[in-house]
Structure formats: C-alpha cells, structure tokens
GROMACS .gro file of C-alpha atoms in nm:
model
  349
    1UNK     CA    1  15.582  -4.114  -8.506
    2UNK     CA    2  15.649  -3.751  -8.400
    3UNK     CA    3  15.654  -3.449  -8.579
    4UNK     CA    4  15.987  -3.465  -8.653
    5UNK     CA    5  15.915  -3.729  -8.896
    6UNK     CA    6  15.540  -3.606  -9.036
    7UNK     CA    7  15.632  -3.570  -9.389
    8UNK     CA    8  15.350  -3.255  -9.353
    9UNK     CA    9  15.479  -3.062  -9.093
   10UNK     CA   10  15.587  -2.720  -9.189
   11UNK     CA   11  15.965  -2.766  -9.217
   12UNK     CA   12  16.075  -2.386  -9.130
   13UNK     CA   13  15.894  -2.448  -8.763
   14UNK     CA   14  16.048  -2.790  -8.743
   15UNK     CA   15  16.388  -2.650  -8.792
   16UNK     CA   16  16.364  -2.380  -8.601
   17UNK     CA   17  16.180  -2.572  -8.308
   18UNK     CA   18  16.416  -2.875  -8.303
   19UNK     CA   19  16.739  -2.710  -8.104
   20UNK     CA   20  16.442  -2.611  -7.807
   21UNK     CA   21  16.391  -2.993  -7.760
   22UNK     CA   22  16.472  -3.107  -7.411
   23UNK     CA   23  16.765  -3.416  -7.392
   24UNK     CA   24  16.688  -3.389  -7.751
   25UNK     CA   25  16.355  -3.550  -7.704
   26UNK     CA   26  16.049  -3.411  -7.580
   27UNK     CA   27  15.903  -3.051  -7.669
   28UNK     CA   28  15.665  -2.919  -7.963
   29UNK     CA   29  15.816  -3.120  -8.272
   30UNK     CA   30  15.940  -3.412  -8.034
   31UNK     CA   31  15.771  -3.611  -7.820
   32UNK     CA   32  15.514  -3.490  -7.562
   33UNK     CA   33  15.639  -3.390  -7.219
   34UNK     CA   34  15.567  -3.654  -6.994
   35UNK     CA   35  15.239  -3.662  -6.777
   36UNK     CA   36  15.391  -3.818  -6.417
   37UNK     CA   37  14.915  -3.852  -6.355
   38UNK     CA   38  14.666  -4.022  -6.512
   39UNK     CA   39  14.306  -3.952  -6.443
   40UNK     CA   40  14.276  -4.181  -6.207
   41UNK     CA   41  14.542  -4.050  -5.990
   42UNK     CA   42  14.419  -3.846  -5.658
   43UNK     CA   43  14.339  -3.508  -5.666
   44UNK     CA   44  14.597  -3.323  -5.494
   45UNK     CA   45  14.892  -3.454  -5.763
   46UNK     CA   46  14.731  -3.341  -6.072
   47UNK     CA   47  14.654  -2.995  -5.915
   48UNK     CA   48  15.049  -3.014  -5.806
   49UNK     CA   49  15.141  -3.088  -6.189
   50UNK     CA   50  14.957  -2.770  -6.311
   51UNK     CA   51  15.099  -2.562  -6.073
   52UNK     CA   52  15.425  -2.710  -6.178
   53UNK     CA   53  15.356  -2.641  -6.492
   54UNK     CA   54  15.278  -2.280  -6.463
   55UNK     CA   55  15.581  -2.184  -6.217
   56UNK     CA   56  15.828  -2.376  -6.373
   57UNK     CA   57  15.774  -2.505  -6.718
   58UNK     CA   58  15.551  -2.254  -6.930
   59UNK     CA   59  15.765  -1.963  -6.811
   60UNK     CA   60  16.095  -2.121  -6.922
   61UNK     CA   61  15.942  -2.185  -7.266
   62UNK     CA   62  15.748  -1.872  -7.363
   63UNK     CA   63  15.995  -1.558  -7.314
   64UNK     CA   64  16.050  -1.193  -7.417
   65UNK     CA   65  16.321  -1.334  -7.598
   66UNK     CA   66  16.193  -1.630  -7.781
   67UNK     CA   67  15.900  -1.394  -7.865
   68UNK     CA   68  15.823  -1.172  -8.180
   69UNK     CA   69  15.681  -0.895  -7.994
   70UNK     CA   70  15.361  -0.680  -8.118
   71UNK     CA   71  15.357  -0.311  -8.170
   72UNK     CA   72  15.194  -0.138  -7.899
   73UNK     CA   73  15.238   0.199  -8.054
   74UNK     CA   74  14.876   0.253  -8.253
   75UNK     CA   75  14.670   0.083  -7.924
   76UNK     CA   76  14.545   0.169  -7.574
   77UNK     CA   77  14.561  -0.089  -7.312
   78UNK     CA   78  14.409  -0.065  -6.967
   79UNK     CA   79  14.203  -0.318  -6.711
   80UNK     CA   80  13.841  -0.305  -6.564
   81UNK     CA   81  13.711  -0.535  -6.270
   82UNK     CA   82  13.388  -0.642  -6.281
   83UNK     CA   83  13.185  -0.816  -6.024
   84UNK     CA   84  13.065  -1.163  -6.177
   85UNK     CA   85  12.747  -1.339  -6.086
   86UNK     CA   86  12.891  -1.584  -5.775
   87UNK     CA   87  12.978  -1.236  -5.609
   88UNK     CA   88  13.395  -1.264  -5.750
   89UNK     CA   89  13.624  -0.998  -5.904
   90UNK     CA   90  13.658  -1.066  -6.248
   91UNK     CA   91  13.963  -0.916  -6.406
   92UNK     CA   92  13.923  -0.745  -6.784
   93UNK     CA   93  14.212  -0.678  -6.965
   94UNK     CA   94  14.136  -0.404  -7.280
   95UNK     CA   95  14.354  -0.335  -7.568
   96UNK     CA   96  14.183  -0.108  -7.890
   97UNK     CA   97  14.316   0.040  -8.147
   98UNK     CA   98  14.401   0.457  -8.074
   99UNK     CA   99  14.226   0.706  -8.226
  100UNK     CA  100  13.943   0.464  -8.440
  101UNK     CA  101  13.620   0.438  -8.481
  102UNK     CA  102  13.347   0.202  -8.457
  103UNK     CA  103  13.518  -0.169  -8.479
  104UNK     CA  104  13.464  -0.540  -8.488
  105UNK     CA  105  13.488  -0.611  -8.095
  106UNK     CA  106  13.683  -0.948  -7.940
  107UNK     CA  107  13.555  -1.121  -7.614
  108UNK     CA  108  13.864  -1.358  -7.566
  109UNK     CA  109  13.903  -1.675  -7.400
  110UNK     CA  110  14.266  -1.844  -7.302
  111UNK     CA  111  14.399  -2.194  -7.393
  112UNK     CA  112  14.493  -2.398  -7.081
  113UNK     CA  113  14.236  -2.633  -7.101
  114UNK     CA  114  14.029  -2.440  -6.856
  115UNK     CA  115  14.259  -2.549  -6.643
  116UNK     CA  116  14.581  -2.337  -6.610
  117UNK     CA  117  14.693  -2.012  -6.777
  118UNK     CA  118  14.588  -1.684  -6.758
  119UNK     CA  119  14.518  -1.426  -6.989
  120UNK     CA  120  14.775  -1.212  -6.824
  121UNK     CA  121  15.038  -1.433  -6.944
  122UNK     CA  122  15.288  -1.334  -7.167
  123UNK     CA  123  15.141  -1.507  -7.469
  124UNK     CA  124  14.837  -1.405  -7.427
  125UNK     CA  125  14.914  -1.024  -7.352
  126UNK     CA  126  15.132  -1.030  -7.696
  127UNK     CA  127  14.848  -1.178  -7.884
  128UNK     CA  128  14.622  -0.936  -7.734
  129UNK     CA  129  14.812  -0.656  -7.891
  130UNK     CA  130  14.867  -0.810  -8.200
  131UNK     CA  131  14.450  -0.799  -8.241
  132UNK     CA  132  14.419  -0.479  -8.167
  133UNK     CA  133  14.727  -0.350  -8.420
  134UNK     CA  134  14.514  -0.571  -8.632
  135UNK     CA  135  14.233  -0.300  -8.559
  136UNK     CA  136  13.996  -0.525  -8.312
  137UNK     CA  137  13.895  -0.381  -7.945
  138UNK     CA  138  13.970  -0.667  -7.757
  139UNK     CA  139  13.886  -0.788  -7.397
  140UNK     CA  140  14.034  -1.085  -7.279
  141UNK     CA  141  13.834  -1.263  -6.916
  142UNK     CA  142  14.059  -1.345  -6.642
  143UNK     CA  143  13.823  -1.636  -6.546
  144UNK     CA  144  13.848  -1.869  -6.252
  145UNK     CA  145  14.026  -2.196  -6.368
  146UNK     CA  146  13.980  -2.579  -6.256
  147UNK     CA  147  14.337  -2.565  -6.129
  148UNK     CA  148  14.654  -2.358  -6.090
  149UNK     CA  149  14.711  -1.997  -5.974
  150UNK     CA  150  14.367  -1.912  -6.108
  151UNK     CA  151  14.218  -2.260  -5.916
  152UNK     CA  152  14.020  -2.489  -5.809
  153UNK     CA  153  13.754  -2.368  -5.955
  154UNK     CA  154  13.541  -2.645  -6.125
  155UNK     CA  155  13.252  -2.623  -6.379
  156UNK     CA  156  13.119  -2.394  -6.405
  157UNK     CA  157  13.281  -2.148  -6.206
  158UNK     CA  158  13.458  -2.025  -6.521
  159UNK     CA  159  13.197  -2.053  -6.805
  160UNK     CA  160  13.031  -1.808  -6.534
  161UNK     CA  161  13.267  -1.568  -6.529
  162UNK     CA  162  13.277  -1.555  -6.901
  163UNK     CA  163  12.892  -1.519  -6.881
  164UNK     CA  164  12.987  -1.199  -6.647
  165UNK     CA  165  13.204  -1.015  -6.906
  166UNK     CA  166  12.962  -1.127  -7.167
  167UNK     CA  167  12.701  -0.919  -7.028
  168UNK     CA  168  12.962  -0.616  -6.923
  169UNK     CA  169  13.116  -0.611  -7.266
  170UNK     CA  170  12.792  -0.621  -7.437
  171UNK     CA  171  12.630  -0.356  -7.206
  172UNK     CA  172  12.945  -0.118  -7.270
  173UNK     CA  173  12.949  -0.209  -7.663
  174UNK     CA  174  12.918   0.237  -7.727
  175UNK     CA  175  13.180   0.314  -7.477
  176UNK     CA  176  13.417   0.043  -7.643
  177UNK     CA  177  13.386   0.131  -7.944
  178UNK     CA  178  13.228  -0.227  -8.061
  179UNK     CA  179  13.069  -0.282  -8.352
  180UNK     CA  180  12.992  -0.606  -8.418
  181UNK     CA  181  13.091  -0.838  -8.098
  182UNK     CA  182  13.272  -1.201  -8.164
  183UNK     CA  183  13.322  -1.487  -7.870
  184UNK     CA  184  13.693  -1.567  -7.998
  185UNK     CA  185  13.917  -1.830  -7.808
  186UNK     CA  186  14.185  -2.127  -7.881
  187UNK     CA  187  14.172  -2.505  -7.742
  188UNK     CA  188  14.042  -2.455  -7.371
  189UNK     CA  189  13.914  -2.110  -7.497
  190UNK     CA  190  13.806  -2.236  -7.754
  191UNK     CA  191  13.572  -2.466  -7.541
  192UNK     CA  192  13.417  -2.164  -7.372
  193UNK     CA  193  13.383  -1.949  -7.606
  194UNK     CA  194  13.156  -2.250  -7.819
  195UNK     CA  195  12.987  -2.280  -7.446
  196UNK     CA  196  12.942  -1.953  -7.396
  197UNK     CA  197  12.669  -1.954  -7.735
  198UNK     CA  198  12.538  -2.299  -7.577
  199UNK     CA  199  12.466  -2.086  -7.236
  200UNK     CA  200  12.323  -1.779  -7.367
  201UNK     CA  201  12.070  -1.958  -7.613
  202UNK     CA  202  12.003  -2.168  -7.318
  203UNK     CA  203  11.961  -1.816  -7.142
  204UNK     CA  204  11.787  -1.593  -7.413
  205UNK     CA  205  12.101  -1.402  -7.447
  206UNK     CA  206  12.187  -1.450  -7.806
  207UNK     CA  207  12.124  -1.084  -7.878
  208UNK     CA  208  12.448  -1.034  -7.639
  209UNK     CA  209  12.694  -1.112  -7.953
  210UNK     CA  210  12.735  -1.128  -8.311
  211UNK     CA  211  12.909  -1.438  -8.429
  212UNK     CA  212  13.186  -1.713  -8.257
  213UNK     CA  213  13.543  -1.806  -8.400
  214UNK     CA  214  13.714  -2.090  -8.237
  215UNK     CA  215  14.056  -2.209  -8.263
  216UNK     CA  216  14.149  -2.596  -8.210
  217UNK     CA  217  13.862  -2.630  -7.992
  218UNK     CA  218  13.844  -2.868  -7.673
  219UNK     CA  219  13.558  -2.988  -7.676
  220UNK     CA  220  13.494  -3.320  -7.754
  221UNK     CA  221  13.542  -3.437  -7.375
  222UNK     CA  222  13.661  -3.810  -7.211
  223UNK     CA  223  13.421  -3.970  -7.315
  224UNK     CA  224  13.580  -3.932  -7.702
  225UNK     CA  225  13.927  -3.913  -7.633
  226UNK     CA  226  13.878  -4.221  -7.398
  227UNK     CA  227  13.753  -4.438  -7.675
  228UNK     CA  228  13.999  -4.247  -7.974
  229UNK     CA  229  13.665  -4.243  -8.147
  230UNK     CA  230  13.780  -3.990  -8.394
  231UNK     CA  231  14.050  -4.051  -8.677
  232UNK     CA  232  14.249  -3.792  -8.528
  233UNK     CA  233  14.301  -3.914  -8.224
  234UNK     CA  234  14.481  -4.229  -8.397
  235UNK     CA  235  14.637  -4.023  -8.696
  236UNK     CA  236  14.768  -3.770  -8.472
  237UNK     CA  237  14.863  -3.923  -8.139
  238UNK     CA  238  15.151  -3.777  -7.994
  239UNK     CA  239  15.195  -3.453  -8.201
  240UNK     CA  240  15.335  -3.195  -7.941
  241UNK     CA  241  15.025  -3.302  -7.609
  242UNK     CA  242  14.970  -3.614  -7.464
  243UNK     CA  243  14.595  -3.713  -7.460
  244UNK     CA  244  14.661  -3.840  -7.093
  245UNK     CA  245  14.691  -3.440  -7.014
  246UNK     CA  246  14.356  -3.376  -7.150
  247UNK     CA  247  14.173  -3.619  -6.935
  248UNK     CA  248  14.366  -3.558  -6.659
  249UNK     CA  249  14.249  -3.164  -6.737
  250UNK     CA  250  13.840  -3.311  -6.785
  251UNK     CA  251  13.873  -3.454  -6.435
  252UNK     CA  252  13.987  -3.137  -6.279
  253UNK     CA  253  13.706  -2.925  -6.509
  254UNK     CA  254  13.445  -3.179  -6.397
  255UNK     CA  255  13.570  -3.412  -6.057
  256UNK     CA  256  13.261  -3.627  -6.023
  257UNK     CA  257  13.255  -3.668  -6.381
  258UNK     CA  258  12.876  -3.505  -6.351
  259UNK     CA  259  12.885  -3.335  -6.665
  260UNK     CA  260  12.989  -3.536  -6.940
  261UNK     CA  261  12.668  -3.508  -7.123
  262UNK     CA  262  12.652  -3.139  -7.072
  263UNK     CA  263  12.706  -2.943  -7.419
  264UNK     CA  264  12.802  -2.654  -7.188
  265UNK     CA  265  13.085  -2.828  -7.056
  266UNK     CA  266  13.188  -3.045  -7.400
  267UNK     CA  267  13.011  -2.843  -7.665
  268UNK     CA  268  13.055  -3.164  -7.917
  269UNK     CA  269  12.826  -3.338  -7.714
  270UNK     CA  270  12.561  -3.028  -7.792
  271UNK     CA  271  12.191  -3.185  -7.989
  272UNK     CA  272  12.019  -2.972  -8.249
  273UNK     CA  273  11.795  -2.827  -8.032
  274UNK     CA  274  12.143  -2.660  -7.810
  275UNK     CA  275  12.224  -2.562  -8.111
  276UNK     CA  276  11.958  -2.411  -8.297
  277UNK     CA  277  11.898  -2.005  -8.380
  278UNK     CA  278  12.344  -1.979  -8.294
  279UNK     CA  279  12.439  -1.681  -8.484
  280UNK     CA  280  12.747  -1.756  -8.723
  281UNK     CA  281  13.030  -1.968  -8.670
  282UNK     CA  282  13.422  -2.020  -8.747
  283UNK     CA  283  13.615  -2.343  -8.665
  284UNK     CA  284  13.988  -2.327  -8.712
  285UNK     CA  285  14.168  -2.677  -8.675
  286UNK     CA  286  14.513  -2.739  -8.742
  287UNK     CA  287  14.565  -3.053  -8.954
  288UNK     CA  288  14.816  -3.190  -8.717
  289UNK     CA  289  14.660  -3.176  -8.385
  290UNK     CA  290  14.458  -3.489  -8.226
  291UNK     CA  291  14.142  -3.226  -8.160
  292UNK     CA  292  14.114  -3.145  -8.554
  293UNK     CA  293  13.829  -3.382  -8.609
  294UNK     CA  294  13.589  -3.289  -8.318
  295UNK     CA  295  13.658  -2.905  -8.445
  296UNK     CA  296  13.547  -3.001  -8.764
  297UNK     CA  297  13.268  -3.254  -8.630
  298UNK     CA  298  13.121  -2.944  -8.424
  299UNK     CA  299  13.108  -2.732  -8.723
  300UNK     CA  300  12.913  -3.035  -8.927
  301UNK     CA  301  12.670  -3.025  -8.611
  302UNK     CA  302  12.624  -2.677  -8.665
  303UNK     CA  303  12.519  -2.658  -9.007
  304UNK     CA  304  12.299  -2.938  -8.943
  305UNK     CA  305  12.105  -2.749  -8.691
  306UNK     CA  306  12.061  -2.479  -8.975
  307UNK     CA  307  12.356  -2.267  -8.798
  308UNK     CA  308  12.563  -2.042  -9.071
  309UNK     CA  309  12.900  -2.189  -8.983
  310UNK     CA  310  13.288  -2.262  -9.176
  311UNK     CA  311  13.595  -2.468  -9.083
  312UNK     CA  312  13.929  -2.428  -9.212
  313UNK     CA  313  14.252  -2.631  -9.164
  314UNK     CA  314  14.571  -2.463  -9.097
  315UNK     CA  315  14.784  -2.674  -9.262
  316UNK     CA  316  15.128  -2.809  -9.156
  317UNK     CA  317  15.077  -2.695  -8.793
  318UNK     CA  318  14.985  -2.906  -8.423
  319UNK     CA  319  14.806  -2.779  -8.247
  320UNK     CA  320  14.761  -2.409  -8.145
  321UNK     CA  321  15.076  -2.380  -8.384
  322UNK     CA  322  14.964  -2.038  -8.483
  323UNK     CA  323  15.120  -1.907  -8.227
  324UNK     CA  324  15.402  -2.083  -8.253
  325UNK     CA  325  15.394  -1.941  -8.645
  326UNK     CA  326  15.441  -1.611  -8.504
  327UNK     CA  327  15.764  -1.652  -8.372
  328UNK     CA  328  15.915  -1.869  -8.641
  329UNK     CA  329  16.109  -1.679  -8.951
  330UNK     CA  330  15.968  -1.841  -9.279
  331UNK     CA  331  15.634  -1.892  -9.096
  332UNK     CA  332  15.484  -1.549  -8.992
  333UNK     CA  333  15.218  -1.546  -9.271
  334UNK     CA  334  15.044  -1.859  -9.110
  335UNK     CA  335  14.970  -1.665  -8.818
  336UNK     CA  336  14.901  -1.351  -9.014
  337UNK     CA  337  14.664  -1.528  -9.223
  338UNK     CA  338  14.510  -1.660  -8.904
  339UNK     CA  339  14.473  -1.317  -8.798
  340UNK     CA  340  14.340  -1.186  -9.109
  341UNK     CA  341  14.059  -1.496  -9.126
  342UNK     CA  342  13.944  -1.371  -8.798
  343UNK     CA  343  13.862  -0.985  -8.913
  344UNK     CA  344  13.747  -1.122  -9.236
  345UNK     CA  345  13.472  -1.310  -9.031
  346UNK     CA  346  13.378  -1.033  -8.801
  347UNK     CA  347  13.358  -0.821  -9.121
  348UNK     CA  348  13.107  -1.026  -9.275
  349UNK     CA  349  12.847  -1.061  -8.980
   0.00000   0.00000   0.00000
C-alpha cells in the first residue's frame, strides 16, 4: 500500500501532492524514491547518492514557487560564526522577532538524517521565519553532517557542534533576547536535539536549556529498523521514505557501527539513568510515518525515568508532513497548529 490508498491520509495533501509524482509513481503520496545502496554497499556510493540528492533532487522539489513563503516583515535576520570545540567554524543563522521583548528562545536542528541538508536550505530558512513571525528568537546550527556538502563528518562531529551553539546561545541568552531556551528539531534534528539533553546531563549542562520539542524523531537506530521491531515499521512501510535510506544514513552517521548502543547517537536506546533529572519534553509523531512508534516509545521512556514529558500525533500526515501542510491549500492549520503546540510548550516551562 501507498499513501495514495491509506484511507487516513489527509485527502487535500493527497490531491494536491499527486500531479508532483514522478512517471506517476514515486514521490510523497506514491511510492518511495528508489535507494540504488543498501548498507552494505561501499562507502564512496552512498556518499555519491547524498550528494545526488542534494544537487539534483531536493532542489527540484522544494522551490520559491512550490513554497508558501513567510513574512519577513516583523523579524530581524542575521548570522554569527562561532568557533566549536574540534577548533571548526560553526555557522549560526538568527531570525527574532523586531522590536520585542523578552521571548521563548529556539536552538534548531535540521532533518536530513544527520546526514545531508543544511539549515541554509530553502526549507529550512522559510521555517525559520515562520518561528520567529510566530514570536520565537530562533537560531538554527549549521552543523557538520555524516555526508554531503556539509560531509563526512561522522559521530559525533555534529552532536559537537550542536554542543558548541548550545553553550554560545545559552551564554548570549540577555543579548538575544531569550527567555526560556528550547532544543527544537524534526527527524535527523530531531535525533540531536533528544541527544543534545542525553550529552549535557552526561556533561552537567542541564542548566544550559529549558525544555526539548522533537518532531518525528530518528532515533530508534539499525538495530530497530533492522528487525521492524516496532508496529510502525510494518503498518507504515513505504509511506513517502524507504527504510533502506535510513540505514544506509546510520552507516554513514556511525561507519564501524561503534555506536549502536550509544543513547547519544540513537536516543531510544537511552536507560533511566541517561535519562534521569531531563527537564521537560515534547514528542510530535505523525501517525503515518514508520518512526511514529519509537517517538512515542522515547516519550514512554521518559516518563518512566520521572521526566515531565507529552506526545501528540499529527494525524493524517507521513512523515515530517507538517511542512508539507504548509504549502498545501485546505491544510495550513496542521502546520499552524504545529506551530502553535510548540509556543504553547515553551510557554509553559
């Protein structure tokens, strides 16, 4: 089955999704794009599929003109670079609200698997601005990816840098205008921003920030998705990313494998005692999406190591759809909502 025949898909993104399929076939709502590597396959071919990917494909599907574009009026939006741990430039990029005061403050994280993307991408940049309309002083961490234009950078080379801004943004909270400080990213973000908690408990740096929200989290690592040891993975195989992308992605995160039992790398993997003293969380699945049951198995691991953490299921959507949502007429309010769920959080810490 694909999405185009999940009787709980949202129908307004289906229909408005189905003329972008490729041959008529593969895209969000049909089936996956094709991985040409497994995990397996040597080294130098899967980092020549994510650069693919980012030159070629990504580009021709996210555009200016395919995109519902944020106001930038009512925010300011500039860059600092920092100089991270391991002795690299680490690129900030800063959006806040004009003229406010005192306001709930965003340290984001990109999707791409920690793998490929960049928060300088045009996706990212409009959902950037679309926080900080929303009234949040955002900074989003160029970070050094496993592959791609940003690569090859394995783990932890970018849970490091995202360490880095950590500390910056926390030590410039006044000049920012933060109040309260969130880790906030989606599916590969999503993994380091949960990591990021992991590390600075590990580190005695959970003063640092206030409270996480992660979106379709990646976190569960091969060894789950290997064994499809979570209903999801069965129930929702094939809606909009092939699983053989996400191990390929593991194996370029982690080449020897090393790290598989490291919750820093696959947060689901965390014990109690990783866990325990985490200020508040906020898991945000979508129902369609093969990673919705280790998003909603890390907040259950959460509360059982007495952390103050929620989940909630956007409904109708794969994964990451909320961004899709944004661009879609009939669906805007799923992605508003979204939105408004993450202020609401940072409102109540």
């Amino acid at each position: 089955m694909t999405l185009l025949t999940e009787p709980r898909m949202n129908q307004a993104m289906l229909e408005h999704l189905k003329p972008e399929l490729l041959l008529g076939k593969y895209g969000v709502v049909g089936e996956p794009l094709p991985f040409p590597f497994g995990p397996d396959s040597p080294l130098f071919l899967q980092h020549k599929w994510t650069d693919f990917l980012e030159q070629f494909i990504l580009p021709n599907v996210i555009t200016e003109e395919k995109t519902r574009m944020a106001d930038v009026s009512g925010i300011e939006q500039r860059t600092e670079t920092i100089t991270g741990t391991d002795g690299n430039s680490i690129e900030l990029f800063i959006a806040t609200p004009k003229g406010s005061g005192p306001s709930p403050g965003l340290l984001h994280t990109h999707g791409g698997a920690m793998t490929f993307m960049s928060t300088n991408d045009l996706m990212y940049r409009n959902y950037r601005a679309f926080l900080a309309s929303r009234g949040f002083v955002v900074v989003s961490v160029e970070f050094r990816n496993a592959s791609g234009k940003l690569g090859p950078h394995p783990y932890p080379a970018g849970l490091t840098d995202c360490m880095s801004a950590l500390a910056w943004t926390d030590a410039n909270r006044e000049r920012l205008g933060i109040s309260k400080l969130v880790l906030h990213g989606d599916s590969g973000g999503g993994n380091l921003c949960s990591a990021m908690a992991i590390r600075a408990q590990r580190e005695g740096r959970l003063r640092e920030f206030d409270g996480v929200y992660a979106m379709c989290p990646f976190i569960a690592g091969p060894k789950v998705w290997s064994a499809k040891a979570l209903k999801s993975l069965l129930e929702c195989e094939g809606y909009f990313i092939d699983m053989k992308a996400f191990l390929v992605c593991a194996r370029l995160y982690d080449p020897e494998l090393r790290s598989l039992d490291d919750p820093c790398a696959w947060p689901l993997v965390a014990k109690p005692a990783d866990l325990k003293g985490l200020p508040p969380h906020m898991i945000s699945v979508n129902e369609l999406d093969p990673l919705r049951d280790e998003g909603l198995a890390y907040c259950e691991k959460l509360k059982g190591a007495g952390v103050s953490a929620e989940s909630r299921v956007v409904k109708g959507t794969p994964h990451a759809g909320e961004f899709a949502c944004s661009n879609v007429p009939g669906c805007e309010p799923i992605f508003d909502e979204t939105l408004d769920s993450i202020m609401a959080f940072a409102e109540s810490l």
